[in-house]
Amino acid sequence: MELCAMIEIKAPVRVRFAPSPTGYLHIGGVRTALFNWLFARHYGGQFILRIEDTDEKRFVAGADDDIMASLRWVGIIWDEGPDIGGPHAPYVQSQRSDQGIYKTYADQLLAAGHAYMSFTTEEELAQLRAEAETKGLKSFRFRGRERDWPLERQRELAATGKPYTIRFKTPLAGETRFSDLVRGANEIVVQHEQLQDLVLIKATGMPVYHFAHLVDDHLMGITHVLRAEEWVPSTPYHVLLYQALAWNLPVFAHLPVILRQDGKGKLSKRKDDVASNRFWERGYLPEAMANYLALQGWSYDDKTELMSLAEIVERFTLDRVQASGARWNPDKLRDMNGIYIRKLPVEVVAERTLPFLVKAGLIADPPTEEERAYVRTLLPLVHERLEELGQAPELLECFFKPVQPGPDGYDPALLIPKKLDAAQTVGFLRAAHATLTAQLDWSAEALEVRLRALGDELGVKPGPLFGTVRVAVSGRTVAPPLFAMLAALGRERSLARVAAAAAALA
RNA sequence: GCCCCCAUAGUCUAGCGGCCUAGGACGUCACCCUUUCAAGGUGAAGAUCGCGGGUUCGAAUCCCGCUGGGGGUACCA
């Protein structure tokens, strides 16, 4: 009961996703954005996109466009953001920093005695840390010596041109507690002695995440902060900062991390193949990705897994978000993608497959009308075999490229069915060639009737006979159904390939 | 090291004190269908609900400890 009361959510809800443009967005980021978006939509609120580019060193030009493309791909649409603006523009922190927004509040904290100018340089800090380490035992918690100086003295030193950071005067004693919707009713308690004097504004004048995000969240009217679990340890700083600024706290909900496939740590860009654009490049459908991602940490009930975005929006609530980490499972994603591909009308799959065939060089760029039509006739043969659209080129290759036995093509040994020899196989192929040459009706149905009859005439089971012809025609043992393949390939090419196969073994 | 979070099959999860002889899905295996491969159908294996204590008539569900895993510990986000 208590839990229900706590998670009752009143509109209007405003949430944000605030990525840092340091590279492409990985799948974990997409998940976090998705949960924010689902939450906003479920409660009829707003979802805001904000670019947090306060890290000048790791900034990657163009990363913001890449990130936005990833979000749009899975169907996330923001109500306010860097590209479309909004009542709280700009939505890019470097621009907001230029406007002096963060400085204003830093000054306010300075004046109120909640912050101070720290003249300790990064090098000195590194040395202090190293010293603390050699002395062993105690962990290093930095408190600047200037924290007790009068503000005037700090200003005088700053006036000499000595570089400084602005640090938060974190309370030395006591504790901070806060609650988290995902982690339930229990409050998280942190002792202040575990904290240190956090940098608010860097020596460059740029704010640090901990400060900038909070100023913006307040200014932008963010009501709920849904972010990944890795932010839990720094939340006490944020709470303290809200209190120092006399601002209302948003509601926190820390989403479970997505763990690597082997379970050893969270997903990382360097070690894991999880860039979101990799998935559309390989032919994942955004609807499948959204569905899978929604299930990484959230569930609807004990049975339902396949849901459209609209259904997920309707059903998404935070009380069904899990606190424990979810391991990245590409097998499950692939399976789900296959289901979504099969659910799509075959003409649509044909259309969506075109770019992959173009990229593989199988058809022209852009595809001609004939090619498009041909792909439409081909797709039913592979539709249900596709788990990634990117597999289409390999499966359809034999319809666009020559197939021949020998060093430049397939291994002729593949033609010979199990327990049979080359001589017998040549017999099959010649018989098949003769039969097919006489065959005028080239429909799959007619071909099937004719070749089954041939099997009876030869006294062979369908398996070996069809298998040989399959290899002759496609160059591989695993291929779409034979008769449809022959029909799609056409009379001439089929006959030529069967003849070439017979010749190779003769 | 210190702090914080988490803990149901290999994986994702359902479960909010009796409906649980623990449900679903991925993966695995078998069988059916079948011209190969898939898809589809049927079924199986796989969880002493991490371990140990409590609380209770009754615990996967509540409490404590332990263990394990994860996260954090930057003038990164």
Coordinates of C-alpha atoms (C1' of nucleotides) in Angstrom, one line a residue:
Chain A
M1 CA 0.0 0.0 0.0
E2 CA 2.7 2.3 1.0
L3 CA 4.5 1.7 -2.2
C4 CA 1.5 2.4 -4.3
A5 CA 1.0 5.7 -2.5
M6 CA 4.6 6.6 -3.0
I7 CA 4.6 6.0 -6.7
E8 CA 1.4 7.8 -7.5
I9 CA 2.4 10.2 -10.2
K10 CA 0.7 13.5 -10.8
A11 CA 0.8 15.2 -14.1
P12 CA 2.4 17.2 -15.6
V13 CA 5.5 15.2 -15.7
R14 CA 8.7 16.5 -17.3
V15 CA 11.7 14.3 -17.8
R16 CA 14.8 14.6 -19.8
F17 CA 17.5 12.6 -21.5
A18 CA 20.9 14.4 -21.3
P19 CA 23.6 12.6 -23.3
S20 CA 27.2 13.7 -23.5
P21 CA 28.4 14.1 -27.1
T22 CA 31.6 12.1 -26.6
G23 CA 30.8 9.5 -29.3
Y24 CA 27.9 7.4 -30.6
L25 CA 25.1 6.4 -28.3
H26 CA 25.4 2.9 -27.1
I27 CA 22.4 0.7 -26.5
G28 CA 22.4 1.4 -22.8
G29 CA 21.9 5.1 -23.5
V30 CA 19.1 4.3 -25.8
R31 CA 17.4 2.2 -23.1
T32 CA 17.7 5.1 -20.6
A33 CA 16.3 7.5 -23.1
L34 CA 13.5 5.1 -24.0
F35 CA 12.4 4.7 -20.3
N36 CA 12.3 8.5 -19.9
W37 CA 10.3 8.8 -23.1
L38 CA 7.9 6.0 -22.1
F39 CA 7.4 7.5 -18.7
A40 CA 6.6 10.9 -20.1
R41 CA 4.2 9.6 -22.7
H42 CA 2.5 7.3 -20.2
Y43 CA 1.7 10.2 -18.0
G44 CA 1.0 12.7 -20.8
G45 CA 4.1 14.7 -19.9
Q46 CA 7.0 16.1 -21.8
F47 CA 10.3 14.6 -22.7
I48 CA 13.2 16.9 -23.2
L49 CA 16.5 16.3 -24.9
R50 CA 19.5 18.2 -23.6
I51 CA 23.1 18.0 -24.8
E52 CA 25.6 18.0 -21.9
D53 CA 28.8 19.0 -23.6
T54 CA 30.7 20.3 -20.6
D55 CA 33.5 17.9 -21.2
E56 CA 35.7 19.8 -23.6
K57 CA 38.4 17.1 -23.6
R58 CA 36.2 14.3 -24.7
F59 CA 33.9 16.3 -27.0
V60 CA 33.4 14.7 -30.4
A61 CA 32.1 17.0 -33.2
G62 CA 28.9 15.6 -34.8
A63 CA 28.2 13.2 -32.0
D64 CA 25.1 15.1 -31.1
D65 CA 23.6 14.5 -34.6
D66 CA 24.6 10.8 -34.3
I67 CA 22.8 10.5 -30.9
M68 CA 19.7 12.2 -32.2
A69 CA 19.6 9.9 -35.2
S70 CA 19.8 6.9 -32.8
L71 CA 16.9 8.2 -30.7
R72 CA 14.7 8.9 -33.7
W73 CA 15.5 5.5 -35.1
V74 CA 13.8 3.7 -32.2
G75 CA 10.9 6.1 -32.3
I76 CA 11.8 8.5 -29.5
I77 CA 10.5 12.0 -30.2
W78 CA 11.4 14.9 -27.9
D79 CA 9.1 17.8 -27.1
E80 CA 12.0 20.3 -26.6
G81 CA 15.6 19.9 -27.7
P82 CA 18.6 21.5 -29.3
D83 CA 17.3 21.1 -32.8
I84 CA 13.7 22.2 -32.2
G85 CA 14.2 24.6 -29.4
G86 CA 11.5 25.2 -26.7
P87 CA 10.7 27.5 -23.9
H88 CA 13.9 26.9 -22.1
A89 CA 16.3 27.2 -25.0
P90 CA 19.1 26.7 -25.6
Y91 CA 19.3 23.0 -24.8
V92 CA 23.0 22.7 -25.2
Q93 CA 25.0 23.3 -22.0
S94 CA 28.1 24.9 -23.6
Q95 CA 25.7 27.6 -25.0
R96 CA 24.1 28.0 -21.6
S97 CA 27.5 28.3 -20.0
D98 CA 28.3 31.1 -22.4
Q99 CA 25.2 32.8 -21.2
G100 CA 26.5 32.7 -17.7
I101 CA 23.7 30.6 -16.3
Y102 CA 25.8 28.3 -14.2
K103 CA 28.1 31.1 -13.1
T104 CA 25.1 33.0 -11.7
Y105 CA 24.2 30.1 -9.4
A106 CA 27.8 29.4 -8.5
D107 CA 28.1 33.0 -7.4
Q108 CA 25.0 32.6 -5.4
L109 CA 26.4 29.6 -3.6
L110 CA 29.7 31.5 -3.1
A111 CA 27.9 34.5 -1.6
A112 CA 25.8 32.2 0.7
G113 CA 29.0 30.5 1.9
H114 CA 28.0 27.2 0.4
A115 CA 30.9 27.2 -2.0
Y116 CA 34.4 28.5 -2.2
M117 CA 37.2 29.2 -4.7
S118 CA 39.8 26.5 -4.6
F119 CA 43.2 27.3 -5.9
T120 CA 44.7 23.8 -5.6
T121 CA 45.7 22.8 -9.1
E122 CA 45.1 19.4 -10.7
E123 CA 48.8 18.6 -10.3
E124 CA 48.8 19.4 -6.6
L125 CA 45.7 17.3 -6.2
A126 CA 47.2 14.3 -7.9
Q127 CA 50.2 14.6 -5.6
L128 CA 48.0 14.8 -2.5
R129 CA 46.2 11.7 -3.7
A130 CA 49.4 9.8 -4.3
E131 CA 50.7 10.8 -0.9
A132 CA 47.5 9.6 0.8
E133 CA 47.9 6.4 -1.0
T134 CA 51.4 5.7 0.1
K135 CA 50.5 6.5 3.6
G136 CA 47.9 3.7 3.0
L137 CA 44.6 3.0 4.7
K138 CA 42.4 6.1 4.5
S139 CA 40.7 7.0 1.4
F140 CA 41.3 10.5 0.0
R141 CA 38.5 13.0 0.5
F142 CA 39.6 16.4 -0.6
R143 CA 38.6 19.5 1.4
G144 CA 40.2 22.7 0.1
R145 CA 42.1 24.8 2.6
E146 CA 40.2 27.8 1.3
R147 CA 36.8 26.5 2.4
D148 CA 37.2 28.5 5.7
W149 CA 38.7 31.6 4.2
P150 CA 36.6 34.7 4.1
L151 CA 35.2 35.2 0.6
E152 CA 37.1 38.5 0.3
R153 CA 40.4 36.7 0.6
Q154 CA 39.3 34.2 -2.0
R155 CA 38.4 37.1 -4.3
E156 CA 41.7 38.9 -3.8
L157 CA 43.7 35.8 -4.8
A158 CA 41.5 35.3 -7.8
A159 CA 42.0 38.8 -8.8
T160 CA 45.8 38.1 -9.2
G161 CA 44.9 35.9 -12.1
K162 CA 45.6 32.6 -10.3
P163 CA 43.3 29.9 -11.8
Y164 CA 40.7 28.4 -9.5
T165 CA 37.8 26.1 -9.4
I166 CA 34.6 26.7 -7.5
R167 CA 34.0 23.9 -5.1
F168 CA 30.9 23.0 -3.1
K169 CA 31.4 23.2 0.7
T170 CA 30.1 19.7 1.4
P171 CA 29.1 19.4 5.1
L172 CA 31.7 17.6 7.1
A173 CA 29.4 15.8 9.4
G174 CA 25.9 14.4 9.4
E175 CA 24.2 12.4 6.7
T176 CA 22.0 12.8 3.6
R177 CA 19.1 10.5 2.8
F178 CA 17.0 10.2 -0.2
S179 CA 14.5 7.8 -1.8
D180 CA 14.5 6.2 -5.1
L181 CA 11.4 5.0 -6.9
V182 CA 13.1 1.9 -8.4
R183 CA 14.7 0.9 -5.2
G184 CA 11.5 1.0 -3.2
A185 CA 10.6 2.5 0.1
N186 CA 14.0 2.2 1.8
E187 CA 15.9 5.4 1.9
I188 CA 19.5 5.5 0.8
V189 CA 21.7 7.0 3.5
V190 CA 25.2 8.4 3.0
Q191 CA 27.4 9.8 5.7
H192 CA 28.9 13.2 4.8
E193 CA 32.3 12.1 5.9
Q194 CA 32.3 9.9 2.8
L195 CA 31.9 12.9 0.5
Q196 CA 34.3 15.5 -0.5
D197 CA 34.3 19.1 -1.8
L198 CA 33.0 18.6 -5.2
V199 CA 34.1 20.8 -8.1
L200 CA 31.2 22.9 -9.4
I201 CA 33.0 25.1 -11.9
K202 CA 36.2 24.0 -13.6
A203 CA 39.2 26.3 -13.9
T204 CA 38.1 26.8 -17.5
G205 CA 34.9 28.3 -16.3
M206 CA 32.9 25.3 -17.6
P207 CA 30.6 23.7 -15.1
V208 CA 30.8 20.1 -14.2
Y209 CA 28.0 17.6 -14.8
H210 CA 27.0 17.5 -11.1
F211 CA 26.3 21.2 -11.1
A212 CA 25.1 21.9 -14.7
H213 CA 22.6 19.1 -14.9
L214 CA 21.0 20.2 -11.7
V215 CA 20.8 23.9 -12.6
D216 CA 19.2 22.9 -15.9
D217 CA 16.8 20.4 -14.4
H218 CA 15.6 23.1 -12.0
L219 CA 15.3 25.8 -14.6
M220 CA 13.6 23.4 -17.1
G221 CA 11.1 22.2 -14.6
I222 CA 12.2 18.6 -14.6
T223 CA 10.0 16.7 -12.2
H224 CA 11.5 13.2 -12.4
V225 CA 15.1 12.2 -12.9
L226 CA 15.3 8.8 -14.5
R227 CA 18.9 7.9 -15.1
A228 CA 21.2 4.9 -14.9
E229 CA 22.2 3.3 -11.6
E230 CA 25.8 4.6 -11.8
W231 CA 24.5 8.0 -10.6
V232 CA 23.3 6.7 -7.2
P233 CA 26.6 7.3 -5.4
S234 CA 26.7 11.0 -6.5
T235 CA 23.0 11.7 -5.7
P236 CA 23.8 12.8 -2.2
Y237 CA 25.8 15.7 -3.6
H238 CA 22.9 16.6 -5.8
V239 CA 20.5 16.5 -2.9
L240 CA 22.8 18.7 -0.9
L241 CA 23.1 21.1 -3.7
Y242 CA 19.4 21.4 -4.1
Q243 CA 19.1 22.2 -0.5
A244 CA 21.9 24.8 -0.6
L245 CA 20.1 26.5 -3.5
A246 CA 16.7 26.1 -1.7
W247 CA 15.2 24.3 -4.7
N248 CA 12.6 21.5 -4.7
L249 CA 14.0 18.1 -5.2
P250 CA 12.9 16.1 -8.3
V251 CA 11.9 12.5 -7.8
F252 CA 14.8 10.1 -8.4
A253 CA 14.5 6.8 -10.2
H254 CA 17.8 5.0 -10.9
L255 CA 17.4 2.5 -13.7
P256 CA 19.4 -0.8 -13.6
V257 CA 22.6 -0.9 -15.6
I258 CA 22.9 -3.1 -18.6
L259 CA 25.6 -5.6 -18.0
R260 CA 28.0 -7.0 -20.6
Q261 CA 27.1 -10.3 -22.2
D262 CA 29.7 -12.1 -20.0
G263 CA 28.4 -10.3 -16.9
K264 CA 31.8 -8.7 -16.3
G265 CA 30.8 -5.1 -15.8
K266 CA 28.6 -2.7 -17.6
L267 CA 28.5 -2.3 -21.4
S268 CA 31.3 -0.3 -22.7
K269 CA 31.8 1.3 -26.1
R270 CA 35.3 0.0 -26.6
K271 CA 34.8 -3.6 -25.6
D272 CA 31.2 -4.4 -26.8
D273 CA 29.6 -4.2 -30.1
V274 CA 26.7 -2.1 -28.9
A275 CA 26.7 1.1 -30.9
S276 CA 23.1 1.7 -31.7
N277 CA 23.9 2.5 -35.4
R278 CA 25.4 -1.0 -35.7
F279 CA 22.0 -2.4 -35.3
W280 CA 20.3 -0.6 -38.1
E281 CA 23.3 -1.3 -40.2
R282 CA 22.8 -5.0 -39.6
G283 CA 19.1 -4.9 -40.3
Y284 CA 17.4 -4.7 -36.9
L285 CA 14.0 -3.2 -36.9
P286 CA 13.5 -0.3 -34.6
E287 CA 10.2 -1.8 -33.3
A288 CA 12.1 -4.9 -32.3
M289 CA 14.9 -3.0 -30.7
A290 CA 12.4 -0.8 -28.7
N291 CA 10.5 -3.9 -27.6
Y292 CA 13.7 -5.7 -26.5
L293 CA 15.1 -2.7 -24.8
A294 CA 11.9 -2.0 -22.9
L295 CA 12.3 -5.5 -21.5
Q296 CA 15.8 -4.7 -20.2
G297 CA 14.7 -3.8 -16.7
W298 CA 11.0 -3.5 -17.2
S299 CA 8.3 -6.1 -17.6
Y300 CA 4.6 -6.1 -18.0
D301 CA 3.5 -9.4 -16.5
D302 CA 4.4 -13.0 -16.4
K303 CA 3.8 -13.8 -20.0
T304 CA 3.5 -10.8 -22.4
E305 CA 6.7 -9.9 -24.2
L306 CA 5.7 -8.8 -27.7
M307 CA 4.3 -5.3 -27.5
S308 CA 4.1 -2.4 -29.9
L309 CA 5.5 1.0 -28.7
A310 CA 2.0 2.2 -28.2
E311 CA 1.2 -0.8 -26.0
I312 CA 4.3 -0.3 -24.0
V313 CA 3.6 3.4 -23.5
E314 CA 0.1 2.5 -22.2
R315 CA 1.6 -0.1 -19.8
F316 CA 4.8 1.5 -18.7
T317 CA 5.0 2.3 -15.0
L318 CA 8.1 2.6 -12.7
D319 CA 6.8 0.1 -10.2
R320 CA 7.5 -2.6 -12.7
V321 CA 11.1 -1.5 -13.3
Q322 CA 13.6 -3.8 -11.7
A323 CA 16.5 -2.7 -9.6
S324 CA 19.0 -5.4 -10.5
G325 CA 21.1 -5.2 -13.6
A326 CA 20.1 -6.9 -16.8
R327 CA 22.6 -8.7 -18.9
W328 CA 22.8 -7.9 -22.6
N329 CA 21.5 -10.8 -24.6
P330 CA 22.0 -10.5 -28.3
D331 CA 20.4 -13.9 -29.0
K332 CA 17.1 -12.8 -27.5
L333 CA 17.3 -9.6 -29.5
R334 CA 17.9 -11.5 -32.7
D335 CA 15.1 -13.8 -32.0
M336 CA 12.7 -10.9 -31.4
N337 CA 13.9 -9.2 -34.6
G338 CA 13.1 -12.3 -36.5
I339 CA 9.6 -12.3 -35.1
Y340 CA 9.1 -8.7 -36.1
I341 CA 10.5 -9.4 -39.6
R342 CA 8.0 -12.3 -40.0
K343 CA 5.2 -10.1 -38.8
L344 CA 5.8 -7.6 -41.5
P345 CA 4.1 -7.9 -44.9
V346 CA 6.5 -9.5 -47.3
E347 CA 6.4 -6.5 -49.7
V348 CA 7.5 -4.2 -46.8
V349 CA 10.4 -6.5 -46.0
A350 CA 11.3 -6.5 -49.7
E351 CA 11.4 -2.7 -49.6
R352 CA 13.4 -2.6 -46.4
T353 CA 15.9 -5.1 -47.7
L354 CA 16.8 -3.1 -50.8
P355 CA 19.5 -1.0 -49.1
F356 CA 21.3 -4.1 -48.0
L357 CA 21.3 -5.6 -51.4
V358 CA 22.6 -2.3 -52.8
K359 CA 25.3 -2.2 -50.2
A360 CA 26.3 -5.7 -51.1
G361 CA 26.6 -4.7 -54.7
L362 CA 23.9 -7.1 -55.9
I363 CA 21.7 -4.5 -57.3
A364 CA 22.2 -0.9 -58.7
D365 CA 22.1 2.2 -56.6
P366 CA 19.4 3.3 -56.8
P367 CA 17.7 0.0 -57.7
T368 CA 16.0 -0.2 -61.1
E369 CA 12.3 -0.9 -61.4
E370 CA 13.1 -4.4 -62.7
E371 CA 15.4 -5.1 -59.7
R372 CA 12.8 -3.9 -57.2
A373 CA 10.2 -6.2 -58.9
Y374 CA 12.6 -9.1 -58.9
V375 CA 13.4 -8.6 -55.2
R376 CA 9.7 -8.6 -54.5
T377 CA 9.3 -12.0 -56.1
L378 CA 12.4 -13.3 -54.3
L379 CA 11.6 -12.2 -50.9
P380 CA 8.9 -14.8 -50.1
L381 CA 11.6 -17.4 -50.4
V382 CA 13.7 -16.0 -47.6
H383 CA 11.2 -14.0 -45.5
E384 CA 10.8 -16.4 -42.6
R385 CA 14.5 -17.3 -42.7
L386 CA 15.6 -13.7 -41.9
E387 CA 16.6 -12.8 -38.4
E388 CA 18.4 -9.7 -39.5
L389 CA 17.7 -7.9 -42.8
G390 CA 21.4 -7.8 -43.4
Q391 CA 21.3 -11.6 -44.0
A392 CA 19.3 -11.1 -47.2
P393 CA 22.3 -10.5 -49.5
E394 CA 23.9 -13.8 -48.5
L395 CA 20.7 -15.7 -48.9
L396 CA 19.8 -14.1 -52.2
E397 CA 23.2 -14.0 -53.7
C398 CA 22.7 -16.9 -56.1
F399 CA 19.9 -14.9 -57.9
F400 CA 22.2 -12.1 -58.8
K401 CA 25.6 -13.6 -59.2
P402 CA 26.9 -16.5 -61.4
V403 CA 27.0 -19.9 -59.7
Q404 CA 29.5 -22.3 -60.9
P405 CA 31.4 -25.4 -59.8
G406 CA 35.1 -25.3 -59.4
P407 CA 37.9 -23.2 -58.0
D408 CA 36.0 -19.9 -58.5
G409 CA 32.7 -21.2 -57.3
Y410 CA 31.3 -23.9 -55.1
D411 CA 33.0 -27.2 -54.3
P412 CA 31.6 -29.9 -56.7
A413 CA 31.8 -32.5 -54.0
L414 CA 28.8 -30.7 -52.4
L415 CA 26.8 -32.1 -55.3
I416 CA 27.2 -35.7 -54.3
P417 CA 24.5 -36.8 -51.8
K418 CA 25.5 -38.8 -48.8
K419 CA 26.1 -42.5 -49.5
L420 CA 26.2 -41.9 -53.2
D421 CA 29.0 -41.5 -55.7
A422 CA 30.0 -39.0 -58.4
A423 CA 28.8 -41.3 -61.2
Q424 CA 25.3 -41.7 -59.8
T425 CA 25.1 -38.0 -59.2
V426 CA 26.0 -37.2 -62.8
G427 CA 23.2 -39.6 -63.7
F428 CA 20.7 -37.6 -61.6
L429 CA 21.9 -34.3 -63.0
R430 CA 21.7 -35.4 -66.6
A431 CA 18.3 -36.9 -66.0
A432 CA 17.1 -33.7 -64.3
H433 CA 18.6 -31.6 -67.1
A434 CA 16.8 -33.6 -69.7
T435 CA 13.5 -33.5 -67.8
L436 CA 13.7 -29.8 -67.3
T437 CA 14.6 -29.1 -70.9
A438 CA 11.4 -30.7 -71.9
Q439 CA 9.5 -28.8 -69.2
L440 CA 7.7 -25.7 -70.6
D441 CA 5.5 -24.7 -67.7
W442 CA 8.1 -23.1 -65.4
S443 CA 5.9 -22.5 -62.4
A444 CA 7.1 -23.8 -59.0
E445 CA 4.0 -26.1 -58.8
A446 CA 4.6 -27.7 -62.2
L447 CA 8.3 -28.1 -61.6
E448 CA 7.6 -29.9 -58.4
V449 CA 5.2 -32.3 -60.0
R450 CA 7.7 -33.0 -62.8
L451 CA 10.8 -33.5 -60.6
R452 CA 8.9 -35.7 -58.1
A453 CA 7.9 -37.9 -61.1
L454 CA 11.5 -38.0 -62.1
G455 CA 12.4 -39.2 -58.7
D456 CA 9.9 -42.1 -59.0
E457 CA 11.3 -42.9 -62.5
L458 CA 14.8 -43.1 -61.2
G459 CA 13.8 -44.9 -58.1
V460 CA 15.4 -42.2 -55.8
K461 CA 14.1 -40.5 -52.8
P462 CA 13.3 -36.9 -53.2
G463 CA 16.0 -35.9 -50.6
P464 CA 19.1 -36.8 -52.5
L465 CA 17.8 -35.8 -55.9
F466 CA 16.5 -32.4 -54.9
G467 CA 19.6 -31.9 -52.8
T468 CA 21.8 -32.3 -55.8
V469 CA 19.8 -30.0 -58.0
R470 CA 19.7 -27.5 -55.1
V471 CA 23.5 -27.3 -55.0
A472 CA 23.8 -27.2 -58.8
V473 CA 21.5 -24.2 -58.9
S474 CA 22.4 -22.3 -55.7
G475 CA 26.0 -23.4 -55.0
R476 CA 25.1 -24.3 -51.5
T477 CA 23.5 -27.1 -49.5
V478 CA 21.4 -24.7 -47.4
A479 CA 19.1 -22.6 -49.6
P480 CA 15.4 -21.6 -50.0
P481 CA 12.9 -24.3 -51.2
L482 CA 14.0 -25.7 -54.5
F483 CA 11.0 -25.3 -56.8
A484 CA 10.4 -21.7 -55.9
M485 CA 14.1 -21.1 -56.4
L486 CA 14.0 -22.7 -59.9
A487 CA 11.0 -20.7 -60.8
A488 CA 12.5 -17.4 -59.6
L489 CA 15.8 -18.2 -61.3
G490 CA 14.2 -18.8 -64.7
R491 CA 14.5 -21.6 -67.2
E492 CA 17.7 -20.6 -68.9
R493 CA 19.9 -20.0 -65.9
S494 CA 18.5 -23.1 -64.1
L495 CA 19.3 -25.3 -67.1
A496 CA 22.7 -23.9 -67.6
R497 CA 23.6 -24.4 -63.9
V498 CA 22.4 -28.0 -63.9
A499 CA 24.4 -28.7 -67.0
A500 CA 27.5 -27.1 -65.6
A501 CA 27.2 -29.2 -62.5
A502 CA 26.9 -32.4 -64.5
A503 CA 29.9 -31.5 -66.5
A504 CA 32.0 -30.8 -63.4
L505 CA 31.5 -34.3 -62.0
A506 CA 31.7 -36.2 -65.3
Chain B
rG1 C1' 40.7 -0.1 0.5
rC2 C1' 36.2 2.8 1.5
rC3 C1' 31.0 3.9 0.3
rC4 C1' 26.4 2.5 -2.2
rC5 C1' 23.2 -0.8 -4.8
rC6 C1' 21.6 -5.7 -6.1
rA7 C1' 20.6 -11.2 -5.6
rU8 C1' 14.4 -16.6 -8.7
rA9 C1' 17.3 -22.0 -14.1
rG10 C1' 23.2 -20.4 -18.7
rU11 C1' 20.4 -15.5 -19.8
rC12 C1' 16.0 -11.9 -19.4
rU13 C1' 12.1 -12.2 -16.1
rA14 C1' 6.8 -13.3 -13.2
rG15 C1' 6.1 -13.6 -8.1
rC16 C1' 4.8 -8.2 -3.4
rG17 C1' 3.0 -14.0 3.3
rG18 C1' -0.9 -19.2 2.0
rC19 C1' -3.2 -19.4 -5.3
rC20 C1' 4.2 -22.1 -6.1
rU21 C1' 4.1 -29.7 -6.9
rA22 C1' 7.9 -21.7 -8.5
rG23 C1' 4.8 -19.3 -14.4
rG24 C1' 6.7 -17.2 -19.3
rA25 C1' 10.6 -16.1 -22.9
rC26 C1' 15.7 -16.7 -25.1
rG27 C1' 19.2 -20.5 -25.5
rU28 C1' 19.9 -26.1 -25.4
rC29 C1' 18.0 -31.1 -26.6
rA30 C1' 14.3 -34.5 -28.7
rC31 C1' 10.2 -35.6 -31.7
rC32 C1' 6.4 -34.1 -35.6
rC33 C1' 6.0 -31.5 -40.3
rU34 C1' 9.5 -31.6 -44.5
rU35 C1' 13.4 -31.5 -50.7
rU36 C1' 18.0 -28.7 -47.3
rC37 C1' 17.8 -24.7 -43.8
rA38 C1' 14.5 -22.0 -41.3
rA39 C1' 9.5 -21.1 -39.6
rG40 C1' 5.5 -23.7 -37.1
rG41 C1' 3.8 -27.7 -33.6
rU42 C1' 4.6 -31.0 -29.4
rG43 C1' 7.7 -32.2 -25.5
rA44 C1' 12.2 -32.5 -22.3
rA45 C1' 16.3 -31.2 -19.4
rG46 C1' 17.5 -27.0 -16.5
rA47 C1' 16.0 -23.1 -10.0
rU48 C1' 17.5 -27.2 -2.7
rC49 C1' 14.1 -19.2 -5.1
rG50 C1' 23.0 -17.5 -3.3
rC51 C1' 24.1 -19.3 2.0
rG52 C1' 22.9 -19.1 7.4
rG53 C1' 19.9 -17.3 11.1
rG54 C1' 15.4 -15.2 12.7
rU55 C1' 9.8 -13.3 12.5
rU56 C1' 5.2 -16.2 11.5
rC57 C1' 0.4 -21.3 12.1
rG58 C1' 2.8 -20.6 7.2
rA59 C1' 8.4 -17.2 3.6
rA60 C1' 10.9 -17.0 -3.0
rU61 C1' 8.1 -13.2 -0.7
rC62 C1' 9.4 -9.6 5.9
rC63 C1' 14.1 -8.7 9.3
rC64 C1' 19.5 -9.5 10.4
rG65 C1' 24.3 -11.5 9.1
rC66 C1' 27.4 -13.6 5.5
rU67 C1' 28.8 -14.5 0.6
rG68 C1' 28.7 -13.3 -4.4
rG69 C1' 27.9 -9.8 -8.3
rG70 C1' 27.6 -4.8 -9.9
rG71 C1' 28.3 0.5 -9.4
rG72 C1' 31.0 4.8 -7.4
rU73 C1' 35.4 6.7 -5.5
rA74 C1' 38.1 12.9 -11.6
rC75 C1' 38.8 20.3 -12.8
rC76 C1' 34.5 12.5 -17.2
rA77 C1' 29.6 12.0 -17.9

